Coordinates of C-alpha atoms and ligand atoms in Angstrom, one line a residue:
M986 CA 27.2 36.0 11.5
Q987 CA 27.9 39.0 14.8
T988 CA 24.2 38.2 16.3
N989 CA 25.2 40.2 19.2
G990 CA 22.9 37.9 21.1
N991 CA 19.5 38.7 19.4
S992 CA 17.9 35.8 20.0
Y993 CA 15.7 37.5 16.2
I994 CA 18.8 38.1 13.6
K995 CA 19.9 34.4 15.1
Q996 CA 16.8 32.1 13.7
I997 CA 16.5 34.4 10.5
Y998 CA 19.9 33.0 10.0
N999 CA 20.3 29.8 11.5
N1000 CA 20.2 27.1 8.4
E1001 CA 21.2 24.5 10.0
Y1002 CA 18.4 24.0 12.2
Y1003 CA 16.8 20.9 10.6
S1004 CA 20.3 19.2 10.4
K1005 CA 20.1 20.2 14.4
F1006 CA 17.1 18.1 14.3
S1007 CA 17.1 15.1 12.4
H1008 CA 19.1 13.1 15.0
N1009 CA 18.1 10.9 17.9
L1010 CA 16.8 8.8 14.8
I1011 CA 14.0 6.7 16.2
T1012 CA 13.7 3.0 14.0
Y1013 CA 13.1 -0.4 14.5
G1014 CA 15.6 -1.2 17.5
S1015 CA 13.3 0.0 19.4
M1016 CA 10.2 -0.9 18.8
I1017 CA 8.4 -2.7 22.3
Y1018 CA 5.8 -5.2 22.1
D1019 CA 3.1 -3.3 23.6
R1020 CA -0.5 -5.4 22.0
F1021 CA -3.2 -5.2 25.0
R1022 CA -1.1 -3.2 27.3
L1023 CA -2.5 -0.7 29.6
K1024 CA -2.2 2.3 28.2
E1025 CA -3.2 6.1 28.2
R1026 CA -4.6 7.8 24.6
L1027 CA -3.7 11.0 24.1
N1028 CA -5.8 11.2 21.7
G1029 CA -8.0 14.1 21.8
Y1030 CA -8.4 17.8 20.8
W1031 CA -4.6 19.4 19.8
N1032 CA -3.6 22.8 19.0
F1033 CA -2.2 22.8 15.5
Q1034 CA -1.0 24.9 13.9
V1035 CA 0.7 25.2 9.6
D1036 CA 4.7 25.7 10.0
P1037 CA 5.3 26.0 6.4
Y1038 CA 8.6 28.6 7.2
D1039 CA 9.5 25.4 10.0
A1040 CA 9.5 28.9 12.6
F1041 CA 9.3 26.8 14.7
L1042 CA 12.6 24.6 14.3
R1043 CA 14.1 28.0 13.1
A1044 CA 13.3 30.2 15.4
E1045 CA 13.4 26.6 18.7
W1046 CA 9.4 27.7 19.7
F1047 CA 9.7 25.0 21.8
K1048 CA 11.9 26.5 24.3
E1049 CA 9.7 28.8 24.8
K1050 CA 12.1 31.9 25.3
T1051 CA 9.7 35.3 26.9
R1052 CA 13.1 36.6 27.3
D1053 CA 16.4 37.2 25.8
C1054 CA 19.6 36.9 28.1
E1055 CA 19.5 39.6 29.4
G1056 CA 16.0 39.8 30.7
R1057 CA 13.6 41.4 28.9
D1058 CA 10.8 40.5 27.4
I1059 CA 10.6 40.0 23.7
P1060 CA 8.3 39.5 21.0
C1061 CA 6.9 35.8 20.5
D1062 CA 5.0 34.7 17.3
F1063 CA 3.4 31.8 18.6
S1064 CA 1.1 31.4 22.0
F1065 CA 0.5 27.6 21.7
D1066 CA -2.5 27.6 23.2
D1067 CA -4.6 29.7 21.4
W1068 CA -3.7 27.6 18.0
E1069 CA -6.4 26.4 16.1
E1070 CA -7.6 22.8 17.7
M1071 CA -6.8 19.2 14.9
Y1072 CA -7.7 16.3 16.2
V1073 CA -5.5 13.2 16.8
P1074 CA -5.4 10.8 14.8
A1075 CA -6.9 12.6 11.9
C1076 CA -5.2 13.9 9.0
W1077 CA -5.2 17.3 8.7
N1078 CA -6.8 16.8 4.7
M1079 CA -9.8 15.9 6.3
A1080 CA -9.8 18.3 8.7
D1081 CA -10.7 21.3 6.7
N1082 CA -10.7 22.6 4.0
R1083 CA -7.7 25.0 3.9
Y1084 CA -5.4 21.8 4.5
F1085 CA -6.3 19.7 2.2
Y1086 CA -3.3 20.2 -0.5
Y1087 CA -1.4 21.0 2.5
E1088 CA 1.6 19.7 2.3
G1089 CA 4.8 21.4 4.4
T1090 CA 5.6 21.2 8.1
A1091 CA 2.5 21.6 10.8
V1092 CA 3.3 22.0 14.3
Y1093 CA 1.0 20.0 16.9
T1094 CA 0.7 20.8 21.2
R1095 CA -0.8 20.3 23.9
T1096 CA 0.0 19.7 27.7
F1097 CA -1.3 16.5 29.3
K1098 CA -0.8 15.5 33.6
Y1099 CA 1.1 12.8 34.4
V1100 CA 1.2 10.9 38.1
R1101 CA 3.3 8.5 38.5
K1102 CA 2.0 5.2 39.7
N1103 CA 4.2 1.5 39.5
E1104 CA 6.4 1.4 36.5
D1105 CA 9.3 2.4 36.7
R1106 CA 9.6 3.3 32.9
V1107 CA 7.8 5.3 30.0
Y1108 CA 7.6 5.0 26.5
L1109 CA 5.6 7.7 24.5
K1110 CA 4.0 5.6 20.8
F1111 CA 3.1 7.0 17.5
G1112 CA 0.6 4.6 15.3
A1113 CA 2.0 6.7 12.1
V1114 CA 3.0 10.1 11.8
N1115 CA 3.6 10.9 7.7
Y1116 CA 6.3 11.0 7.5
E1117 CA 9.2 13.0 8.9
C1118 CA 8.3 13.6 13.0
R1119 CA 10.2 15.0 15.7
I1120 CA 8.8 15.5 19.3
F1121 CA 10.2 18.3 22.0
L1122 CA 8.2 17.6 25.2
N1123 CA 9.3 20.2 28.3
K1124 CA 11.4 22.2 25.8
Q1125 CA 13.8 19.5 25.0
F1126 CA 14.8 17.9 21.4
V1127 CA 14.0 14.6 22.4
A1128 CA 13.0 11.7 19.0
F1129 CA 12.6 11.7 15.3
H1130 CA 11.5 9.4 13.2
K1131 CA 10.8 9.3 9.4
G1132 CA 8.8 7.2 7.6
G1133 CA 4.5 7.1 7.6
G1134 CA 3.3 3.8 7.8
T1135 CA 5.2 2.2 10.9
P1136 CA 4.2 2.8 14.7
F1137 CA 6.9 3.9 16.8
Y1138 CA 8.4 4.4 20.6
I1139 CA 10.7 6.5 22.3
E1140 CA 11.2 6.1 26.2
V1141 CA 10.2 9.3 27.9
T1142 CA 10.9 8.6 31.4
D1143 CA 13.3 11.1 32.1
Y1144 CA 12.0 13.7 30.4
L1145 CA 8.7 13.2 31.9
Q1146 CA 7.1 15.6 34.8
K1147 CA 3.6 16.4 36.1
E1148 CA 3.3 18.9 33.9
N1149 CA 3.3 18.4 30.5
R1150 CA 3.7 19.5 26.7
I1151 CA 4.6 18.1 24.3
H1152 CA 5.4 19.3 20.9
V1153 CA 4.8 17.2 17.6
V1154 CA 6.5 18.0 14.3
V1155 CA 5.9 16.5 11.2
N1156 CA 6.6 17.3 7.8
N1157 CA 4.9 15.9 4.5
V1158 CA 6.5 17.0 2.6
R1159 CA 6.9 14.7 -1.0
R1160 CA 11.1 13.5 -1.1
R1161 CA 12.8 11.8 -4.1
E1162 CA 15.0 10.5 -1.3
N1163 CA 12.1 9.1 0.4
V1164 CA 9.8 6.0 0.5
P1165 CA 7.9 6.5 -1.1
T1166 CA 8.6 8.6 -3.0
D1167 CA 8.0 12.2 -5.2
N1168 CA 5.8 10.7 -7.0
M1169 CA 2.9 7.8 -6.5
D1170 CA -0.7 6.5 -7.9
W1171 CA -2.1 8.1 -3.7
F1172 CA -3.4 11.4 -2.1
N1173 CA -0.4 12.3 0.3
Y1174 CA -2.0 12.8 3.6
G1175 CA -0.8 14.5 6.6
G1176 CA -0.7 14.4 9.7
I1177 CA -0.7 12.3 13.4
Y1178 CA -3.3 9.7 12.2
R1179 CA -2.6 6.6 13.9
D1180 CA -3.3 6.5 18.6
V1181 CA -1.0 8.4 20.3
E1182 CA 0.1 7.1 23.9
L1183 CA 1.6 6.2 26.8
I1184 CA 2.8 2.9 28.5
R1185 CA 3.9 2.3 32.1
L1186 CA 6.6 -0.9 32.8
P1187 CA 8.6 -1.9 35.2
E1188 CA 12.1 -1.9 34.9
T1189 CA 12.8 -5.1 33.9
F1190 CA 10.1 -5.5 30.4
I1191 CA 9.3 -8.3 28.0
R1192 CA 10.1 -5.6 25.4
S1193 CA 9.7 -8.5 22.7
F1194 CA 7.2 -11.3 22.4
R1195 CA 6.0 -13.9 19.0
A1196 CA 4.5 -17.1 19.1
N1197 CA 4.0 -19.3 16.5
L1198 CA 4.0 -22.5 14.8
V1199 CA 7.6 -24.3 13.7
E1200 CA 8.4 -24.4 10.6
G1201 CA 7.8 -28.3 9.2
T1202 CA 7.4 -30.1 12.1
N1203 CA 3.1 -30.9 9.8
L1204 CA 1.7 -28.0 12.8
Q1205 CA 2.3 -30.6 15.7
K1206 CA 4.9 -27.9 17.1
I1207 CA 5.1 -24.1 18.7
R1208 CA 6.7 -21.7 19.3
V1209 CA 7.4 -18.6 21.7
S1210 CA 10.4 -16.5 22.2
I1211 CA 10.6 -13.0 24.4
E1212 CA 13.1 -10.6 24.5
V1213 CA 13.9 -8.6 27.3
D1214 CA 15.3 -5.1 28.8
G1215 CA 16.5 -4.1 32.1
D1216 CA 17.9 -5.0 34.3
N1217 CA 17.2 -8.5 35.5
L1218 CA 18.1 -10.3 31.5
N1219 CA 18.2 -14.0 33.4
G1220 CA 15.6 -15.7 35.1
K1221 CA 12.6 -17.6 34.2
A1222 CA 9.4 -16.8 32.5
R1223 CA 6.5 -18.0 32.4
L1224 CA 3.8 -19.2 29.3
D1225 CA -0.1 -20.3 29.5
I1226 CA -2.1 -21.4 26.7
P1227 CA -5.2 -22.0 29.1
D1228 CA -6.9 -23.1 25.7
L1229 CA -3.9 -26.1 25.1
N1230 CA -3.5 -26.9 28.5
I1231 CA 0.5 -25.2 27.8
K1232 CA 2.0 -23.3 31.1
K1233 CA 5.5 -23.9 30.5
E1234 CA 8.4 -22.3 32.5
F1235 CA 11.4 -21.6 30.1
N1236 CA 15.1 -19.3 31.0
V1237 CA 15.5 -16.3 29.9
V1238 CA 19.7 -16.1 29.6
N1239 CA 21.2 -12.4 29.2
G1240 CA 17.5 -11.2 27.6
K1241 CA 17.2 -14.4 25.1
G1242 CA 14.4 -16.8 26.4
E1243 CA 12.9 -19.7 23.9
V1244 CA 10.8 -22.9 24.6
E1245 CA 9.3 -25.4 21.8
L1246 CA 6.7 -27.3 22.7
K1247 CA 4.7 -30.2 20.7
T1248 CA 0.7 -30.1 21.0
Q1249 CA -2.6 -30.4 18.9
L1250 CA -4.1 -27.2 17.8
Q1251 CA -6.3 -26.6 15.5
P1252 CA -5.0 -24.5 13.1
W1253 CA -5.7 -20.8 11.3
T1254 CA -7.6 -20.5 7.8
P1255 CA -9.4 -17.7 6.8
D1256 CA -12.1 -19.9 6.9
N1257 CA -12.4 -21.5 10.1
P1258 CA -9.6 -18.2 11.8
T1259 CA -8.9 -20.6 15.2
I1260 CA -7.1 -18.3 17.6
Y1261 CA -5.4 -19.1 21.0
E1262 CA -4.6 -16.6 23.7
V1263 CA -1.1 -16.7 24.9
K1264 CA -0.1 -15.4 28.1
V1265 CA 3.8 -15.0 29.4
E1266 CA 5.6 -13.7 32.6
Y1267 CA 9.0 -12.3 33.0
E1268 CA 9.5 -10.6 36.5
Q1269 CA 7.1 -8.1 37.4
D1270 CA 6.1 -8.0 33.3
A1271 CA 3.5 -9.6 31.5
V1272 CA 1.8 -9.4 28.3
M1273 CA -0.9 -11.8 26.2
D1274 CA -2.1 -12.1 23.0
K1275 CA -4.2 -13.6 20.8
V1276 CA -2.3 -15.4 17.7
G1277 CA -3.4 -17.8 15.3
F1278 CA -1.3 -20.8 14.3
R1279 CA -0.3 -21.5 10.9
E1280 CA 2.3 -21.9 8.2
I1281 CA 2.2 -20.5 4.8
T1282 CA 5.0 -22.0 2.4
V1283 CA 5.5 -22.6 -1.2
S1284 CA 7.1 -25.6 -3.5
G1285 CA 7.3 -25.4 -6.8
R1286 CA 4.6 -23.9 -8.3
E1287 CA 1.9 -24.2 -5.6
I1288 CA 1.7 -22.9 -2.6
Y1289 CA 0.5 -23.8 0.2
L1290 CA -1.7 -23.1 4.0
N1291 CA -1.2 -25.3 6.4
G1292 CA -0.1 -27.7 3.7
R1293 CA -3.1 -28.1 1.6
K1294 CA -2.6 -26.6 -2.3
I1295 CA -4.9 -23.0 -2.0
Y1296 CA -5.3 -20.7 -5.1
L1297 CA -5.7 -16.5 -3.9
K1298 CA -8.8 -15.0 -4.4
G1299 CA -7.9 -11.7 -3.8
I1300 CA -8.5 -7.7 -4.5
C1301 CA -6.1 -4.7 -3.0
C1302 CA -7.0 -2.2 -1.0
H1303 CA -5.1 1.8 0.1
E1304 CA -5.8 2.6 2.7
D1305 CA -8.5 5.8 2.0
S1306 CA -11.4 7.2 3.0
V1307 CA -14.0 10.0 1.7
E1308 CA -14.4 10.8 4.3
N1309 CA -11.7 9.8 7.0
G1310 CA -8.1 9.4 4.7
K1311 CA -6.1 7.4 5.8
A1312 CA -7.3 7.4 9.5
L1313 CA -10.1 5.0 8.6
S1314 CA -12.5 4.9 11.0
E1315 CA -12.5 0.7 13.4
E1316 CA -15.9 0.0 11.7
E1317 CA -15.1 2.4 7.8
L1318 CA -11.6 -1.4 8.9
I1319 CA -13.6 -3.8 9.2
E1320 CA -16.7 -2.8 6.1
N1321 CA -13.5 -3.3 3.7
I1322 CA -12.5 -6.9 5.2
K1323 CA -16.1 -8.0 4.9
L1324 CA -16.9 -6.6 1.2
A1325 CA -14.4 -8.6 -0.2
K1326 CA -15.6 -11.7 2.4
E1327 CA -18.6 -11.4 0.1
M1328 CA -17.1 -11.6 -2.6
N1329 CA -16.2 -14.7 -1.9
C1330 CA -11.9 -13.4 -1.4
N1331 CA -9.4 -15.2 0.9
Y1332 CA -7.0 -12.6 0.5
M1333 CA -6.0 -9.0 0.6
R1334 CA -3.4 -7.1 -0.7
L1335 CA -3.1 -4.2 1.4
T1336 CA -1.2 -1.6 -1.4
Q1337 CA 1.0 0.2 -1.1
C1338 CA 2.2 1.5 2.0
P1339 CA 2.0 0.0 5.9
H1340 CA -2.1 0.1 6.9
S1341 CA -3.7 0.8 10.1
E1342 CA -2.2 -2.7 12.6
K1343 CA -5.7 -2.5 13.4
V1344 CA -6.9 -4.5 9.9
T1345 CA -4.1 -7.1 10.3
E1346 CA -5.9 -8.0 14.2
F1347 CA -9.9 -7.9 12.6
A1348 CA -8.6 -9.9 9.8
D1349 CA -6.8 -12.3 12.0
K1350 CA -10.5 -12.2 13.6
L1351 CA -12.6 -12.4 10.5
G1352 CA -10.3 -14.6 8.5
I1353 CA -9.1 -12.5 5.3
M1354 CA -5.7 -13.6 4.5
L1355 CA -2.9 -10.4 4.2
W1356 CA -0.2 -9.0 2.3
E1357 CA 1.9 -6.1 3.7
E1358 CA 3.7 -3.3 1.7
I1359 CA 5.9 -1.6 2.2
A1360 CA 5.7 1.8 -0.4
V1361 CA 8.8 0.9 -2.4
N1362 CA 6.8 2.4 -5.1
W1363 CA 7.5 3.0 -8.5
A1364 CA 10.6 5.4 -8.6
I1365 CA 11.9 4.7 -6.3
D1366 CA 16.0 6.7 -5.4
F1367 CA 18.2 3.7 -5.9
D1368 CA 21.3 4.6 -6.1
N1369 CA 20.8 6.1 -2.2
T1370 CA 22.2 5.3 1.0
V1371 CA 19.5 6.1 3.3
T1372 CA 16.6 6.1 1.6
L1373 CA 18.3 1.8 1.3
E1374 CA 18.0 2.3 5.1
D1375 CA 15.2 4.1 5.5
A1376 CA 13.1 1.4 3.1
K1377 CA 14.9 -1.4 5.0
N1378 CA 14.0 0.3 8.8
Q1379 CA 9.8 0.3 7.6
L1380 CA 9.6 -2.8 6.2
R1381 CA 12.0 -4.2 10.0
E1382 CA 9.2 -1.5 11.4
L1383 CA 5.6 -3.5 10.2
I1384 CA 7.3 -7.4 10.7
I1385 CA 8.3 -6.6 14.3
R1386 CA 4.8 -5.4 14.5
D1387 CA 2.7 -7.8 12.6
Y1388 CA 4.7 -10.4 13.4
N1389 CA 2.1 -12.9 15.8
R1390 CA -0.5 -11.6 13.1
A1391 CA -1.9 -15.2 11.2
S1392 CA -4.2 -13.3 9.2
V1393 CA -0.2 -11.6 7.2
V1394 CA 1.4 -14.4 5.8
I1395 CA 3.4 -12.5 3.0
W1396 CA 5.1 -9.5 2.7
S1397 CA 5.5 -7.6 -0.1
I1398 CA 9.5 -5.5 -0.2
G1399 CA 8.1 -2.8 -2.8
N1400 CA 5.7 -2.8 -6.2
Q1401 CA 6.2 -1.7 -9.8
N1402 CA 10.6 -0.3 -9.7
I1403 CA 12.2 -1.1 -13.3
D1404 CA 14.1 -3.5 -13.8
T1405 CA 17.5 -2.3 -13.5
D1406 CA 20.7 -3.4 -11.1
A1407 CA 20.4 -1.1 -7.7
R1408 CA 17.3 -1.9 -7.9
L1409 CA 18.5 -4.8 -7.9
S1410 CA 20.5 -4.6 -5.5
F1411 CA 18.6 -2.8 -3.0
M1412 CA 15.6 -5.2 -3.1
K1413 CA 17.8 -8.5 -2.4
E1414 CA 19.4 -5.9 0.5
L1415 CA 15.2 -5.5 1.7
V1416 CA 14.7 -9.2 1.0
D1417 CA 17.5 -10.6 2.9
A1418 CA 16.1 -8.1 5.7
A1419 CA 12.6 -9.3 6.1
K1420 CA 14.1 -13.5 5.2
T1421 CA 16.5 -12.5 8.2
M1422 CA 13.9 -11.4 10.9
D1423 CA 10.8 -13.7 9.4
N1424 CA 11.3 -17.3 8.2
T1425 CA 7.1 -17.7 8.6
R1426 CA 5.7 -16.1 5.8
L1427 CA 6.0 -16.3 1.9
V1428 CA 8.4 -12.4 0.9
T1429 CA 7.6 -10.2 -2.8
A1430 CA 6.8 -7.8 -4.8
G1431 CA 5.0 -6.7 -8.0
C1432 CA 6.9 -6.7 -10.4
F1433 CA 6.7 -6.0 -14.3
I1434 CA 5.8 -7.9 -17.5
N1435 CA 8.4 -7.5 -19.8
T1436 CA 6.9 -6.6 -22.9
E1437 CA 9.0 -6.1 -25.1
A1438 CA 10.0 -10.0 -25.1
R1439 CA 6.7 -10.7 -23.7
M1440 CA 7.4 -12.8 -21.0
I1441 CA 7.9 -12.6 -17.4
S1442 CA 11.9 -12.7 -16.7
D1443 CA 12.1 -9.7 -13.9
R1444 CA 15.4 -10.7 -12.1
L1445 CA 13.9 -9.5 -9.0
I1446 CA 12.6 -12.9 -8.9
Q1447 CA 15.5 -15.1 -8.6
Y1448 CA 15.0 -13.9 -4.6
L1449 CA 10.9 -13.7 -4.0
D1450 CA 8.9 -16.5 -3.5
I1451 CA 6.1 -15.6 -5.1
I1452 CA 6.0 -13.2 -8.6
G1453 CA 3.8 -10.7 -8.1
I1454 CA 2.7 -9.5 -11.9
N1455 CA 1.4 -6.6 -12.5
E1456 CA -1.0 -5.6 -16.3
Y1457 CA -2.6 -3.8 -17.9
Y1458 CA -4.1 -5.0 -20.6
G1459 CA -7.0 -4.5 -21.9
W1460 CA -6.3 -0.6 -20.3
Y1461 CA -3.4 0.9 -20.5
Q1462 CA -1.9 -1.7 -22.8
G1463 CA -1.8 -3.7 -25.9
D1464 CA -4.7 -6.1 -26.5
Y1465 CA -5.1 -9.4 -24.5
E1466 CA -3.5 -11.9 -27.3
E1467 CA -0.3 -10.2 -25.7
L1468 CA -1.5 -10.7 -22.7
L1469 CA -2.0 -14.9 -23.7
E1470 CA 1.9 -14.7 -25.4
T1471 CA 2.9 -14.0 -22.5
C1472 CA 1.4 -16.3 -20.5
R1473 CA 2.6 -18.8 -23.1
N1474 CA 6.3 -17.8 -23.2
S1475 CA 6.9 -17.6 -19.1
K1476 CA 7.8 -20.3 -17.5
P1477 CA 8.5 -19.7 -14.0
D1478 CA 9.7 -22.0 -11.4
R1479 CA 7.8 -20.2 -8.9
P1480 CA 3.5 -19.6 -8.4
V1481 CA 2.8 -16.4 -9.9
V1482 CA -0.2 -13.9 -8.3
I1483 CA -1.8 -11.4 -10.7
T1484 CA -1.5 -8.7 -8.1
E1485 CA -2.7 -5.9 -10.8
F1486 CA -5.4 -5.5 -13.6
G1487 CA -8.1 -3.4 -13.8
A1488 CA -10.2 -0.8 -15.8
E1489 CA -11.4 3.0 -14.6
A1490 CA -15.1 3.3 -14.4
L1491 CA -17.4 5.8 -12.8
S1492 CA -20.6 4.6 -10.9
G1493 CA -23.8 4.6 -13.5
H1494 CA -22.1 5.8 -16.4
M1495 CA -23.5 2.9 -18.8
G1496 CA -22.3 2.3 -22.1
T1497 CA -21.1 0.6 -24.7
T1498 CA -17.4 -2.4 -23.7
D1499 CA -15.0 -0.2 -25.6
E1500 CA -15.8 3.4 -24.7
F1501 CA -13.6 3.9 -21.8
F1502 CA -14.8 5.2 -18.0
T1503 CA -18.1 3.0 -18.7
E1504 CA -19.1 0.1 -16.2
D1505 CA -19.4 -2.2 -18.6
C1506 CA -16.4 -1.7 -20.3
Q1507 CA -14.5 -1.6 -17.6
A1508 CA -16.5 -4.4 -16.5
D1509 CA -15.5 -6.4 -20.0
V1510 CA -11.7 -6.4 -18.8
Y1511 CA -12.8 -8.3 -15.9
R1512 CA -13.9 -11.3 -18.4
R1513 CA -11.4 -11.4 -20.5
Q1514 CA -8.5 -10.7 -17.9
L1515 CA -10.4 -14.0 -15.5
D1516 CA -10.9 -16.3 -18.7
I1517 CA -6.8 -16.0 -19.6
I1518 CA -5.9 -15.9 -16.4
S1519 CA -7.6 -18.5 -14.9
S1520 CA -6.5 -20.5 -18.3
V1521 CA -2.9 -20.0 -17.2
P1522 CA -1.1 -23.5 -14.4
Y1523 CA 0.5 -21.4 -13.2
I1524 CA -1.1 -18.8 -10.9
K1525 CA -1.8 -19.3 -7.9
G1526 CA -4.2 -16.2 -6.7
V1527 CA -5.0 -12.6 -7.7
S1528 CA -5.6 -10.1 -6.3
P1529 CA -7.5 -7.0 -9.1
W1530 CA -7.1 -4.1 -9.1
I1531 CA -9.1 -2.2 -6.3
L1532 CA -11.7 -2.8 -3.7
Y1533 CA -13.2 0.7 -3.8
D1534 CA -12.1 4.1 -5.6
F1535 CA -9.5 6.4 -3.9
R1536 CA -7.9 9.3 -3.8
S1537 CA -5.4 10.6 -6.7
P1538 CA -4.3 14.2 -6.8
R1539 CA -3.0 12.6 -10.5
R1540 CA -6.9 12.0 -12.2
T1541 CA -7.4 14.9 -13.1
N1542 CA -10.2 14.1 -16.5
K1543 CA -13.5 14.8 -16.1
Y1544 CA -14.9 11.2 -14.1
Q1545 CA -12.1 11.2 -11.6
K1546 CA -12.4 14.7 -10.6
G1547 CA -9.6 13.8 -8.4
Y1548 CA -10.5 10.8 -7.7
N1549 CA -9.0 7.3 -9.6
L1550 CA -12.2 5.1 -10.4
K1551 CA -10.9 1.4 -10.9
G1552 CA -12.8 0.2 -7.8
L1553 CA -15.4 -1.8 -8.5
L1554 CA -17.1 0.1 -6.0
S1555 CA -17.6 3.9 -6.0
A1556 CA -15.1 6.1 -3.8
D1557 CA -18.0 6.2 -0.8
K1558 CA -18.7 2.8 -1.3
S1559 CA -22.5 2.7 -2.4
H1560 CA -22.4 2.2 -5.0
R1561 CA -20.8 -1.7 -6.1
K1562 CA -20.1 -1.9 -10.2
L1563 CA -20.8 -4.5 -12.4
A1564 CA -17.7 -6.1 -12.5
Y1565 CA -18.3 -6.5 -8.6
Q1566 CA -20.6 -9.6 -9.5
I1567 CA -18.2 -10.6 -12.4
L1568 CA -15.7 -10.9 -9.6
K1569 CA -18.0 -12.5 -7.2
Q1570 CA -18.5 -15.2 -9.6
F1571 CA -15.4 -15.8 -10.4
Y1572 CA -13.8 -16.3 -7.4
N1573 CA -16.8 -19.1 -6.3
Ligands
GCB919 C1 -0.8 0.4 -11.1 C2 0.2 0.9 -9.0 C3 -0.5 1.7 -8.6 C4 -1.8 2.7 -9.6 C5 -3.1 1.6 -11.0 C6 -3.5 2.7 -12.1 O1 0.2 0.1 -11.7 O2 0.8 -0.5 -9.1 O3 -0.7 2.8 -7.7 O4 -3.3 3.2 -8.5 O5 -0.9 1.3 -11.8 O6 -4.4 2.3 -11.9 O7 -2.3 3.3 -12.7

């Protein structure tokens, strides 16, 4: 194309813009341990512009070019500081009605000052951005990240100046090859919806920091390990756990250090969530975490917490809020845990994509076990290797993020995927990735029942520690006799958890038990389901669908109006439906 150096014509014909800004992919390997580190938030009001035609990338607005190559002034199609203001972190859908259903590209920008203190290195952390995110700092393309629910970290030491301008180009278009794919039963919020922070570090710093019980030592031994980044990869680290009277030096060799110690501790349980401060110093760096120590295992058809048999009394929960979309406030996160505990739950299934890291911290503190999940939901593009890499990376980012959280006992690698060869090999890779990275937790997935054979027979089960089963008898599926028959026919060799059942009810809509969308009908489904579930000896837990109603654009009938109504509570949590009491009593 002959453009005579005219940048206006060039950008019109720039069809390579997408691939041009799809390198520098940030993945789990660049994560750093940052809990309790001093951080400076870049939250607050940024300038914001929806950009459905990708003009920012095509015309490379980040270069802020106001002159052509001959030095003549050119008209610009942007004026960053005059764009409207958008709060970060938040979902753009909730900020203004104009953006409620917006799916596409949007550009965030702001300026900030940076004054160097005594740090050598600086990282920029994004808690979560849905789904693709491209970062430009001071007129340069810095990084690209994919995946809407996990954090990512970018070293920006060499990009920072005293006065900085950052652009963040976000795209939340649902795509077949993404994780989640283009079809799901929740709302596809967009935006920078978790914190943005700067982290200052010394040249040599502790990149990874793990503390856990050593398996099979009768809760008598803990392991602390670190990985170091920087110039000095060999030396001595110091461990300090004041409440266990532990002070210990250990060696770091080629950037890795690990110590195992005998101790007598109070294990973490939901009823008694004991937490210890664990500190490690290495060279100029020091990290700290508040860690609960617990052991979760399975043997035969039983699940054990700290060597004692447990039954998982749970409830599913989506990351959704009437007011804030996916960007739940701390009060809302705590409220959800308290609501579950009030219902006598000891576990919550955080569905169907990674929830905020804050909820895991609150769960540690308040005492509830968690199931965390990546969005390998429904009809994923299982044949696509790019999709597999994306899923694996999201899983690893989640595991690294929450490795020290005692409350997290289960990694779920997916939900409701049909048993095909492609899916089986895809999921096997995810199981392996989870197990290699973390052998202190259980790995599972939400599976379907084989309704033709009337039994639990998904081939994925052979790789899982617990079998998650979603079934909707009394709602989508046939009668309860079929469920009973399925339970009788199945001979699982490991524990089963009923990870979903449920029925929709509009809050306050009363009627008969066979009238869909009434509270009575929902309550009846709960009664009958719980009756059956509790009679099956190999079922070791249940988490009905779901704590409260949540947004889903595919739900459009006169009761739903954009909400999935299977909640035990209304979406604003002000109303408790009849089924709420039934589950509460059952757990009692
Ligand atoms: C399911 C899915 C969940 C849906 C739910 C429903 O099985 O796992 O994403 O929201 O059913 O309400 O249909």
